[in-house]
Amino acid sequence: KAGVTQTPRYLIKTRGQQVTLSCSPISGHRSVSWYQQTPGQGLQFLFEYFSETQRNKGNFPGRFSGRQFSNSRSEMNVSTLELGDSALYLCASSLASTNSYEQYFGPGTRLTVT
Amino acid sequence: GQNIDQPTEMTATEGAIVQINCTYQTSGFNGLFWYQQHAGEAPTFLSYNVLDGLEEKGRFSSFLSRSKGYSYLLLKELQMKDSASYLCAVRKRDSNYQLIWGAGTKLIIKP
C-alpha cells in the first residue's frame, strides 16, 4: 500500500497570505488528522476529519480550517498567515475504528512565513 | 484538565539501556502510544498499551500503570540509529478517541 502523501513538501509564504495544504491518506483509511509541530512544542492537534465531517477540533483560531472529500483526501487552509504559523504540518490517517489505533503519518509540509 | 509530561532530553551510550518516562493526567483514558521521530522525518508507531503491564517488541518494551498514570519506553542494546525523539500520546475515549501528545523526549546516543 502507498503511504500517506502530503503536498507540497515545502512552502514559503508572506504574512497576510493564505495557504492550502493537501493530504492523501492510505487507501481505505477514513480518518485524517492534522497536526502542527514546532520545536519544543510537540504535536499540536488541529482537527480530525472522518467521512467528510470534522469529528474533533483542537484549540486553534478560526484562521485554520479544513475539509475532507468523498475519497478521504483532506485539505487544510490557513488564512491571513502570521509569522508564528511557520511550522511542520503533519497529517496522519487511520482506519479510525475503536479497535484500530495506529496513526500513519505523512512526511509533512514545512511552511515558512516571512 | 489533561497533561502529559516527558523529559525534554536524555543522553545514553551505545549498547546500554535507557528508560524514557511519561506521566499523564487525563479523563477517559483509552490507551497510550509511543512513537519515534527522527529529525526531519514523520513519527512512526512503536507501541500501544491499554492494559497494565509490559509489552515487549524486540529491543523496545513499553510499560503502563493506569492507576499511577505512568508509562515508560525501555530501549535495550542501544544503537546510534536510536537517536531520535520519542513521543508519548494518550487516547481519550470521551473525545472521539482523540490523541493528546506529549512534547517528546529527544534521545541522544553517544558512542
CSV table of N, CA and C in Angstrom, one decimal, chain A residues 35 37 40-43 45 48 55-57 88 90 97-98 100-103 105-107, chain B residues 30 33 35 37 40-45 48 87 91 95-99 101-104:
chain,number,residue,atom,x,y,z
A,35,TYR,N,-1.9,18.0,12.3
A,35,TYR,CA,-1.1,18.5,13.5
A,35,TYR,C,-0.1,19.6,13.0
A,37,GLN,N,3.6,21.1,14.2
A,37,GLN,CA,4.7,20.7,15.0
A,37,GLN,C,5.8,21.8,14.9
A,40,GLY,N,10.1,22.1,20.3
A,40,GLY,CA,9.8,22.3,21.7
A,40,GLY,C,8.4,22.2,22.1
A,41,GLN,N,7.5,22.2,21.1
A,41,GLN,CA,6.0,22.3,21.4
A,41,GLN,C,5.4,20.9,21.1
A,42,GLY,N,6.1,20.0,20.5
A,42,GLY,CA,5.4,18.7,20.3
A,42,GLY,C,4.4,18.9,19.2
A,43,LEU,N,3.5,17.8,19.1
A,43,LEU,CA,2.5,17.8,18.1
A,43,LEU,C,1.2,18.5,18.7
A,45,PHE,N,-2.6,19.3,18.1
A,45,PHE,CA,-3.7,18.8,17.3
A,45,PHE,C,-4.5,19.9,16.7
A,48,GLU,N,-9.6,16.7,13.2
A,48,GLU,CA,-9.7,15.4,12.6
A,48,GLU,C,-11.0,15.3,11.7
A,55,ARG,N,-14.6,15.7,13.1
A,55,ARG,CA,-15.0,15.0,14.3
A,55,ARG,C,-14.4,15.5,15.6
A,56,ASN,N,-13.2,16.1,15.5
A,56,ASN,CA,-12.6,16.7,16.6
A,56,ASN,C,-11.9,17.9,16.2
A,57,LYS,N,-11.7,18.9,17.1
A,57,LYS,CA,-11.1,20.1,16.8
A,57,LYS,C,-10.2,20.5,18.0
A,88,LEU,N,6.1,22.7,10.9
A,88,LEU,CA,5.8,21.5,10.1
A,88,LEU,C,4.4,21.1,10.3
A,90,LEU,N,1.8,18.2,9.8
A,90,LEU,CA,1.7,16.8,9.6
A,90,LEU,C,0.3,16.3,9.5
A,97,SER,N,-11.5,3.0,13.6
A,97,SER,CA,-12.5,2.2,14.3
A,97,SER,C,-12.0,2.1,15.8
A,98,THR,N,-12.9,1.8,16.7
A,98,THR,CA,-12.4,1.7,18.1
A,98,THR,C,-11.4,0.6,18.3
A,100,SER,N,-9.0,0.0,16.1
A,100,SER,CA,-7.9,0.3,15.3
A,100,SER,C,-7.2,1.5,15.9
A,101,TYR,N,-6.0,1.5,16.1
A,101,TYR,CA,-5.4,2.6,16.9
A,101,TYR,C,-4.2,3.3,16.3
A,102,GLU,N,-3.6,2.7,15.3
A,102,GLU,CA,-2.3,3.2,14.8
A,102,GLU,C,-2.6,4.3,13.8
A,103,GLN,N,-1.9,5.5,14.0
A,103,GLN,CA,-1.9,6.5,13.0
A,103,GLN,C,-0.7,6.5,12.2
A,105,PHE,N,1.6,8.6,9.7
A,105,PHE,CA,1.9,10.0,9.3
A,105,PHE,C,2.5,10.1,7.9
A,106,GLY,N,2.2,11.3,7.3
A,106,GLY,CA,2.8,11.7,6.1
A,106,GLY,C,4.1,12.4,6.4
A,107,PRO,N,4.9,12.7,5.4
A,107,PRO,CA,6.2,13.3,5.6
A,107,PRO,C,6.1,14.8,6.0
B,30,ASN,N,-7.9,5.8,27.2
B,30,ASN,CA,-8.2,4.6,26.3
B,30,ASN,C,-7.0,4.2,25.6
B,33,PHE,N,0.3,5.5,23.6
B,33,PHE,CA,1.1,5.2,22.4
B,33,PHE,C,2.5,5.8,22.6
B,35,TYR,N,5.6,6.8,19.9
B,35,TYR,CA,6.1,7.0,18.5
B,35,TYR,C,7.5,7.4,18.5
B,37,GLN,N,10.4,9.6,16.3
B,37,GLN,CA,10.5,10.5,15.2
B,37,GLN,C,12.0,10.9,15.0
B,40,GLY,N,13.6,15.6,11.1
B,40,GLY,CA,13.2,15.8,9.7
B,40,GLY,C,12.3,14.8,9.1
B,41,GLU,N,11.9,13.8,9.9
B,41,GLU,CA,11.0,12.8,9.4
B,41,GLU,C,9.7,12.8,10.1
B,42,ALA,N,8.7,12.0,9.6
B,42,ALA,CA,7.4,11.8,10.3
B,42,ALA,C,7.5,10.8,11.4
B,43,PRO,N,6.7,11.0,12.4
B,43,PRO,CA,6.6,10.0,13.5
B,43,PRO,C,6.2,8.6,13.0
B,44,THR,N,6.8,7.6,13.6
B,44,THR,CA,6.4,6.2,13.3
B,44,THR,C,6.0,5.5,14.5
B,45,PHE,N,5.0,4.6,14.4
B,45,PHE,CA,4.4,3.9,15.6
B,45,PHE,C,5.4,2.9,16.1
B,48,TYR,N,1.7,0.3,21.7
B,48,TYR,CA,0.4,0.7,22.2
B,48,TYR,C,0.1,-0.1,23.4
B,87,LEU,N,7.9,10.2,21.3
B,87,LEU,CA,6.6,10.9,21.6
B,87,LEU,C,5.7,10.0,22.3
B,91,ARG,N,-4.8,8.3,24.3
B,91,ARG,CA,-6.1,8.4,23.6
B,91,ARG,C,-7.2,8.5,24.6
B,95,SER,N,-13.4,11.9,23.9
B,95,SER,CA,-13.3,13.0,22.8
B,95,SER,C,-13.1,12.3,21.5
B,96,ASN,N,-14.0,11.4,21.2
B,96,ASN,CA,-14.0,10.6,19.9
B,96,ASN,C,-12.6,10.0,19.7
B,97,TYR,N,-12.0,9.5,20.8
B,97,TYR,CA,-10.7,8.8,20.7
B,97,TYR,C,-9.6,9.7,20.2
B,98,GLN,N,-9.7,11.0,20.5
B,98,GLN,CA,-8.6,11.9,20.1
B,98,GLN,C,-7.3,11.6,20.8
B,99,LEU,N,-6.2,11.8,20.1
B,99,LEU,CA,-4.9,11.6,20.8
B,99,LEU,C,-4.4,12.9,21.3
B,101,TRP,N,-0.9,14.6,22.8
B,101,TRP,CA,0.5,14.3,22.7
B,101,TRP,C,1.4,15.0,23.7
B,102,GLY,N,2.4,14.3,24.2
B,102,GLY,CA,3.4,15.0,25.0
B,102,GLY,C,4.4,15.7,24.0
B,103,ALA,N,5.3,16.5,24.6
B,103,ALA,CA,6.2,17.3,23.8
B,103,ALA,C,7.3,16.5,23.2
B,104,GLY,N,7.5,15.3,23.7
B,104,GLY,CA,8.5,14.4,23.2
B,104,GLY,C,9.8,14.5,23.9
